[in-house]
Amino acid sequence: MAKFGKRFTAARAAFEGQEGLTVEAAVALVKANATAKFDETVEIAMVLGVDPRHADQMVRGVIGLPNGTGKDVRVAVFARGAKADEATAAGADIVGAEDLMETVQGGKIDFDRCIATPDMMPVVGRLGKVLGPRNLMPNPKVGTVTMDVEAAVKAAKGGEVQFKAEKAGVVHA
């Protein structure tokens, strides 16, 4: 049998018999028992009991955190003309159209979030095999295909978190 340290044993004792708590009570319990010298992370896994293979049961969305995630997000924007200038002014790291598409096709992906204007989707659509597996493909459901590029860039930089149900109907955050 494995041996556990003092901190782990104390934490386990504090959480014993604490099941079926509300989210607020659970977070308060975690904060009360935090012993590390850094901000600890809380992860949540929700079993929704849905079948994401059906379009009407797909759970996907985005939520903006009030204080951000604490990470610096690099944003790429597929836009032309005035929208490209708007994206640069809003703080986008990489802005382009066909030139950016060629860079991504070459295998150089140095961004964490991808935003596109609707008129650029035929160009971005060709990158589906590259961006799709990395969850970077722009999607109107999560607000990354929009004409309001400035708001999308500011939201992405400000700590917006995307979520979607996995194959088993579980959402991790």
PDB file of C-alpha atoms in Angstrom:
ATOM      1  CA  MET A   1       0.000   0.000   0.000  1.00  0.00           C
ATOM      2  CA  ALA A   2       1.221   3.494  -0.823  1.00  0.00           C
ATOM      3  CA  LYS A   3       2.312   5.884   1.887  1.00  0.00           C
ATOM      4  CA  PHE A   4       0.958   9.416   1.857  1.00  0.00           C
ATOM      5  CA  GLY A   5       2.547  12.618   3.166  1.00  0.00           C
ATOM      6  CA  LYS A   6       1.283  14.793   6.009  1.00  0.00           C
ATOM      7  CA  ARG A   7      -0.268  17.426   3.717  1.00  0.00           C
ATOM      8  CA  PHE A   8      -2.119  14.871   1.632  1.00  0.00           C
ATOM      9  CA  THR A   9      -3.425  13.034   4.708  1.00  0.00           C
ATOM     10  CA  ALA A  10      -4.590  16.317   6.289  1.00  0.00           C
ATOM     11  CA  ALA A  11      -6.333  17.377   3.073  1.00  0.00           C
ATOM     12  CA  ARG A  12      -8.022  14.002   2.755  1.00  0.00           C
ATOM     13  CA  ALA A  13      -9.294  14.244   6.355  1.00  0.00           C
ATOM     14  CA  ALA A  14     -10.677  17.749   5.732  1.00  0.00           C
ATOM     15  CA  PHE A  15     -12.678  16.574   2.709  1.00  0.00           C
ATOM     16  CA  GLU A  16     -13.969  13.376   4.312  1.00  0.00           C
ATOM     17  CA  GLY A  17     -17.776  13.210   4.324  1.00  0.00           C
ATOM     18  CA  GLN A  18     -18.074  16.391   2.229  1.00  0.00           C
ATOM     19  CA  GLU A  19     -20.107  15.192  -0.741  1.00  0.00           C
ATOM     20  CA  GLY A  20     -22.945  16.838  -2.624  1.00  0.00           C
ATOM     21  CA  LEU A  21     -21.729  20.384  -1.924  1.00  0.00           C
ATOM     22  CA  THR A  22     -22.690  23.439  -3.950  1.00  0.00           C
ATOM     23  CA  VAL A  23     -19.978  24.948  -6.131  1.00  0.00           C
ATOM     24  CA  GLU A  24     -19.599  27.925  -3.782  1.00  0.00           C
ATOM     25  CA  ALA A  25     -19.233  25.683  -0.713  1.00  0.00           C
ATOM     26  CA  ALA A  26     -16.745  23.414  -2.510  1.00  0.00           C
ATOM     27  CA  VAL A  27     -14.579  26.365  -3.591  1.00  0.00           C
ATOM     28  CA  ALA A  28     -14.685  27.801  -0.052  1.00  0.00           C
ATOM     29  CA  LEU A  29     -13.597  24.408   1.333  1.00  0.00           C
ATOM     30  CA  VAL A  30     -10.723  24.179  -1.146  1.00  0.00           C
ATOM     31  CA  LYS A  31      -9.556  27.733  -0.338  1.00  0.00           C
ATOM     32  CA  ALA A  32      -9.723  27.067   3.399  1.00  0.00           C
ATOM     33  CA  ASN A  33      -7.471  24.017   3.021  1.00  0.00           C
ATOM     34  CA  ALA A  34      -4.965  25.576   0.578  1.00  0.00           C
ATOM     35  CA  THR A  35      -1.438  25.234   1.951  1.00  0.00           C
ATOM     36  CA  ALA A  36       0.807  25.934  -1.052  1.00  0.00           C
ATOM     37  CA  LYS A  37       2.699  29.195  -1.497  1.00  0.00           C
ATOM     38  CA  PHE A  38       1.096  29.772  -4.925  1.00  0.00           C
ATOM     39  CA  ASP A  39      -2.440  30.036  -6.283  1.00  0.00           C
ATOM     40  CA  GLU A  40      -3.689  26.476  -6.509  1.00  0.00           C
ATOM     41  CA  THR A  41      -5.775  25.201  -9.416  1.00  0.00           C
ATOM     42  CA  VAL A  42      -9.263  23.767  -9.205  1.00  0.00           C
ATOM     43  CA  GLU A  43     -10.382  21.413 -11.962  1.00  0.00           C
ATOM     44  CA  ILE A  44     -13.950  20.339 -12.591  1.00  0.00           C
ATOM     45  CA  ALA A  45     -15.300  17.447 -14.640  1.00  0.00           C
ATOM     46  CA  MET A  46     -19.056  17.383 -15.224  1.00  0.00           C
ATOM     47  CA  VAL A  47     -20.765  14.280 -16.580  1.00  0.00           C
ATOM     48  CA  LEU A  48     -23.726  15.680 -18.484  1.00  0.00           C
ATOM     49  CA  GLY A  49     -25.179  12.436 -19.777  1.00  0.00           C
ATOM     50  CA  VAL A  50     -25.525  13.732 -23.341  1.00  0.00           C
ATOM     51  CA  ASP A  51     -24.497  12.135 -26.615  1.00  0.00           C
ATOM     52  CA  PRO A  52     -22.421  14.755 -28.494  1.00  0.00           C
ATOM     53  CA  ARG A  53     -22.739  12.805 -31.748  1.00  0.00           C
ATOM     54  CA  HIS A  54     -26.227  14.298 -32.018  1.00  0.00           C
ATOM     55  CA  ALA A  55     -26.151  17.942 -33.066  1.00  0.00           C
ATOM     56  CA  ASP A  56     -28.987  18.920 -30.729  1.00  0.00           C
ATOM     57  CA  GLN A  57     -27.109  17.515 -27.702  1.00  0.00           C
ATOM     58  CA  MET A  58     -23.728  19.125 -28.422  1.00  0.00           C
ATOM     59  CA  VAL A  59     -22.610  21.315 -25.530  1.00  0.00           C
ATOM     60  CA  ARG A  60     -20.174  24.012 -26.638  1.00  0.00           C
ATOM     61  CA  GLY A  61     -19.597  27.558 -25.554  1.00  0.00           C
ATOM     62  CA  VAL A  62     -17.380  30.219 -24.145  1.00  0.00           C
ATOM     63  CA  ILE A  63     -17.246  32.037 -20.836  1.00  0.00           C
ATOM     64  CA  GLY A  64     -15.340  35.153 -19.845  1.00  0.00           C
ATOM     65  CA  LEU A  65     -13.632  34.977 -16.473  1.00  0.00           C
ATOM     66  CA  PRO A  66     -13.825  38.154 -14.373  1.00  0.00           C
ATOM     67  CA  ASN A  67     -10.075  38.270 -13.606  1.00  0.00           C
ATOM     68  CA  GLY A  68      -8.770  36.377 -16.626  1.00  0.00           C
ATOM     69  CA  THR A  69      -6.787  33.158 -16.615  1.00  0.00           C
ATOM     70  CA  GLY A  70      -3.415  34.669 -15.773  1.00  0.00           C
ATOM     71  CA  LYS A  71      -1.941  33.451 -19.048  1.00  0.00           C
ATOM     72  CA  ASP A  72      -0.918  35.598 -22.008  1.00  0.00           C
ATOM     73  CA  VAL A  73      -2.984  34.509 -25.017  1.00  0.00           C
ATOM     74  CA  ARG A  74      -1.558  34.955 -28.522  1.00  0.00           C
ATOM     75  CA  VAL A  75      -4.342  35.780 -30.988  1.00  0.00           C
ATOM     76  CA  ALA A  76      -4.269  35.378 -34.773  1.00  0.00           C
ATOM     77  CA  VAL A  77      -6.880  37.129 -36.921  1.00  0.00           C
ATOM     78  CA  PHE A  78      -7.804  36.269 -40.495  1.00  0.00           C
ATOM     79  CA  ALA A  79      -9.048  39.578 -41.947  1.00  0.00           C
ATOM     80  CA  ARG A  80      -8.524  42.019 -44.813  1.00  0.00           C
ATOM     81  CA  GLY A  81      -8.509  45.794 -45.117  1.00  0.00           C
ATOM     82  CA  ALA A  82     -10.223  47.822 -42.400  1.00  0.00           C
ATOM     83  CA  LYS A  83     -10.957  44.758 -40.255  1.00  0.00           C
ATOM     84  CA  ALA A  84      -7.247  43.855 -40.277  1.00  0.00           C
ATOM     85  CA  ASP A  85      -6.378  47.367 -39.056  1.00  0.00           C
ATOM     86  CA  GLU A  86      -9.101  47.102 -36.405  1.00  0.00           C
ATOM     87  CA  ALA A  87      -7.645  43.781 -35.200  1.00  0.00           C
ATOM     88  CA  THR A  88      -4.133  45.204 -34.982  1.00  0.00           C
ATOM     89  CA  ALA A  89      -5.427  48.179 -32.984  1.00  0.00           C
ATOM     90  CA  ALA A  90      -7.306  45.829 -30.625  1.00  0.00           C
ATOM     91  CA  GLY A  91      -4.054  43.996 -29.794  1.00  0.00           C
ATOM     92  CA  ALA A  92      -4.009  40.948 -32.084  1.00  0.00           C
ATOM     93  CA  ASP A  93      -0.548  39.376 -32.297  1.00  0.00           C
ATOM     94  CA  ILE A  94      -0.803  38.076 -35.873  1.00  0.00           C
ATOM     95  CA  VAL A  95      -3.029  39.546 -38.593  1.00  0.00           C
ATOM     96  CA  GLY A  96      -3.236  38.362 -42.172  1.00  0.00           C
ATOM     97  CA  ALA A  97      -5.202  36.700 -44.934  1.00  0.00           C
ATOM     98  CA  GLU A  98      -3.666  34.450 -47.611  1.00  0.00           C
ATOM     99  CA  ASP A  99      -0.160  35.118 -46.262  1.00  0.00           C
ATOM    100  CA  LEU A 100      -1.181  33.880 -42.815  1.00  0.00           C
ATOM    101  CA  MET A 101      -2.859  30.846 -44.412  1.00  0.00           C
ATOM    102  CA  GLU A 102       0.399  29.906 -46.149  1.00  0.00           C
ATOM    103  CA  THR A 103       2.323  30.289 -42.894  1.00  0.00           C
ATOM    104  CA  VAL A 104      -0.109  27.985 -41.064  1.00  0.00           C
ATOM    105  CA  GLN A 105      -0.037  25.440 -43.913  1.00  0.00           C
ATOM    106  CA  GLY A 106       3.764  25.465 -43.627  1.00  0.00           C
ATOM    107  CA  GLY A 107       3.370  24.175 -40.062  1.00  0.00           C
ATOM    108  CA  LYS A 108       4.149  27.377 -38.145  1.00  0.00           C
ATOM    109  CA  ILE A 109       1.349  27.877 -35.628  1.00  0.00           C
ATOM    110  CA  ASP A 110       2.480  30.329 -32.955  1.00  0.00           C
ATOM    111  CA  PHE A 111      -0.911  31.407 -31.605  1.00  0.00           C
ATOM    112  CA  ASP A 112      -3.402  30.128 -29.033  1.00  0.00           C
ATOM    113  CA  ARG A 113      -6.675  31.512 -30.422  1.00  0.00           C
ATOM    114  CA  CYS A 114      -7.786  32.052 -34.012  1.00  0.00           C
ATOM    115  CA  ILE A 115     -10.439  34.597 -35.047  1.00  0.00           C
ATOM    116  CA  ALA A 116     -11.811  35.128 -38.554  1.00  0.00           C
ATOM    117  CA  THR A 117     -14.255  37.395 -40.344  1.00  0.00           C
ATOM    118  CA  PRO A 118     -17.070  35.604 -42.227  1.00  0.00           C
ATOM    119  CA  ASP A 119     -15.673  36.653 -45.627  1.00  0.00           C
ATOM    120  CA  MET A 120     -12.373  34.887 -44.790  1.00  0.00           C
ATOM    121  CA  MET A 121     -13.939  31.520 -43.926  1.00  0.00           C
ATOM    122  CA  PRO A 122     -13.359  30.047 -47.425  1.00  0.00           C
ATOM    123  CA  VAL A 123      -9.633  30.707 -46.909  1.00  0.00           C
ATOM    124  CA  VAL A 124      -9.651  29.416 -43.318  1.00  0.00           C
ATOM    125  CA  GLY A 125     -11.741  26.384 -44.348  1.00  0.00           C
ATOM    126  CA  ARG A 126      -8.737  25.023 -46.252  1.00  0.00           C
ATOM    127  CA  LEU A 127      -6.846  24.927 -42.943  1.00  0.00           C
ATOM    128  CA  GLY A 128      -9.375  22.609 -41.290  1.00  0.00           C
ATOM    129  CA  LYS A 129      -7.016  19.621 -41.216  1.00  0.00           C
ATOM    130  CA  VAL A 130      -4.318  21.713 -39.532  1.00  0.00           C
ATOM    131  CA  LEU A 131      -6.383  23.860 -37.121  1.00  0.00           C
ATOM    132  CA  GLY A 132      -9.176  21.378 -36.347  1.00  0.00           C
ATOM    133  CA  PRO A 133      -7.201  18.786 -34.346  1.00  0.00           C
ATOM    134  CA  ARG A 134      -5.646  21.604 -32.263  1.00  0.00           C
ATOM    135  CA  ASN A 135      -9.086  23.119 -31.440  1.00  0.00           C
ATOM    136  CA  LEU A 136      -8.065  26.365 -33.142  1.00  0.00           C
ATOM    137  CA  MET A 137     -10.617  26.342 -35.961  1.00  0.00           C
ATOM    138  CA  PRO A 138     -12.814  29.481 -35.811  1.00  0.00           C
ATOM    139  CA  ASN A 139     -16.455  28.722 -35.000  1.00  0.00           C
ATOM    140  CA  PRO A 140     -19.480  31.053 -34.905  1.00  0.00           C
ATOM    141  CA  LYS A 141     -20.866  29.215 -31.832  1.00  0.00           C
ATOM    142  CA  VAL A 142     -17.942  30.332 -29.690  1.00  0.00           C
ATOM    143  CA  GLY A 143     -17.694  33.808 -31.198  1.00  0.00           C
ATOM    144  CA  THR A 144     -14.502  33.382 -33.192  1.00  0.00           C
ATOM    145  CA  VAL A 145     -16.200  33.987 -36.554  1.00  0.00           C
ATOM    146  CA  THR A 146     -17.472  37.531 -36.282  1.00  0.00           C
ATOM    147  CA  MET A 147     -17.516  40.935 -37.936  1.00  0.00           C
ATOM    148  CA  ASP A 148     -16.836  42.570 -34.553  1.00  0.00           C
ATOM    149  CA  VAL A 149     -13.146  41.680 -34.578  1.00  0.00           C
ATOM    150  CA  GLU A 150     -12.175  44.238 -31.938  1.00  0.00           C
ATOM    151  CA  ALA A 151     -14.533  42.799 -29.296  1.00  0.00           C
ATOM    152  CA  ALA A 152     -13.474  39.215 -30.117  1.00  0.00           C
ATOM    153  CA  VAL A 153      -9.766  40.031 -29.763  1.00  0.00           C
ATOM    154  CA  LYS A 154     -10.288  41.886 -26.474  1.00  0.00           C
ATOM    155  CA  ALA A 155     -12.394  39.012 -25.101  1.00  0.00           C
ATOM    156  CA  ALA A 156      -9.755  36.432 -26.087  1.00  0.00           C
ATOM    157  CA  LYS A 157      -6.959  38.517 -24.555  1.00  0.00           C
ATOM    158  CA  GLY A 158      -9.055  39.193 -21.435  1.00  0.00           C
ATOM    159  CA  GLY A 159      -9.321  35.573 -20.319  1.00  0.00           C
ATOM    160  CA  GLU A 160     -12.126  33.940 -22.251  1.00  0.00           C
ATOM    161  CA  VAL A 161     -12.294  30.150 -21.825  1.00  0.00           C
ATOM    162  CA  GLN A 162     -13.813  27.764 -24.385  1.00  0.00           C
ATOM    163  CA  PHE A 163     -15.473  24.505 -23.392  1.00  0.00           C
ATOM    164  CA  LYS A 164     -17.119  21.618 -25.218  1.00  0.00           C
ATOM    165  CA  ALA A 165     -18.410  18.165 -24.401  1.00  0.00           C
ATOM    166  CA  GLU A 166     -16.109  15.238 -25.176  1.00  0.00           C
ATOM    167  CA  LYS A 167     -17.187  11.969 -26.818  1.00  0.00           C
ATOM    168  CA  ALA A 168     -18.436  10.572 -23.516  1.00  0.00           C
ATOM    169  CA  GLY A 169     -20.519  13.681 -22.711  1.00  0.00           C
ATOM    170  CA  VAL A 170     -18.063  15.056 -20.142  1.00  0.00           C
ATOM    171  CA  VAL A 171     -17.029  18.711 -19.864  1.00  0.00           C
ATOM    172  CA  HIS A 172     -13.625  19.430 -18.266  1.00  0.00           C
ATOM    173  CA  ALA A 173     -12.594  22.874 -17.034  1.00  0.00           C
TER     174      ALA A 173
END
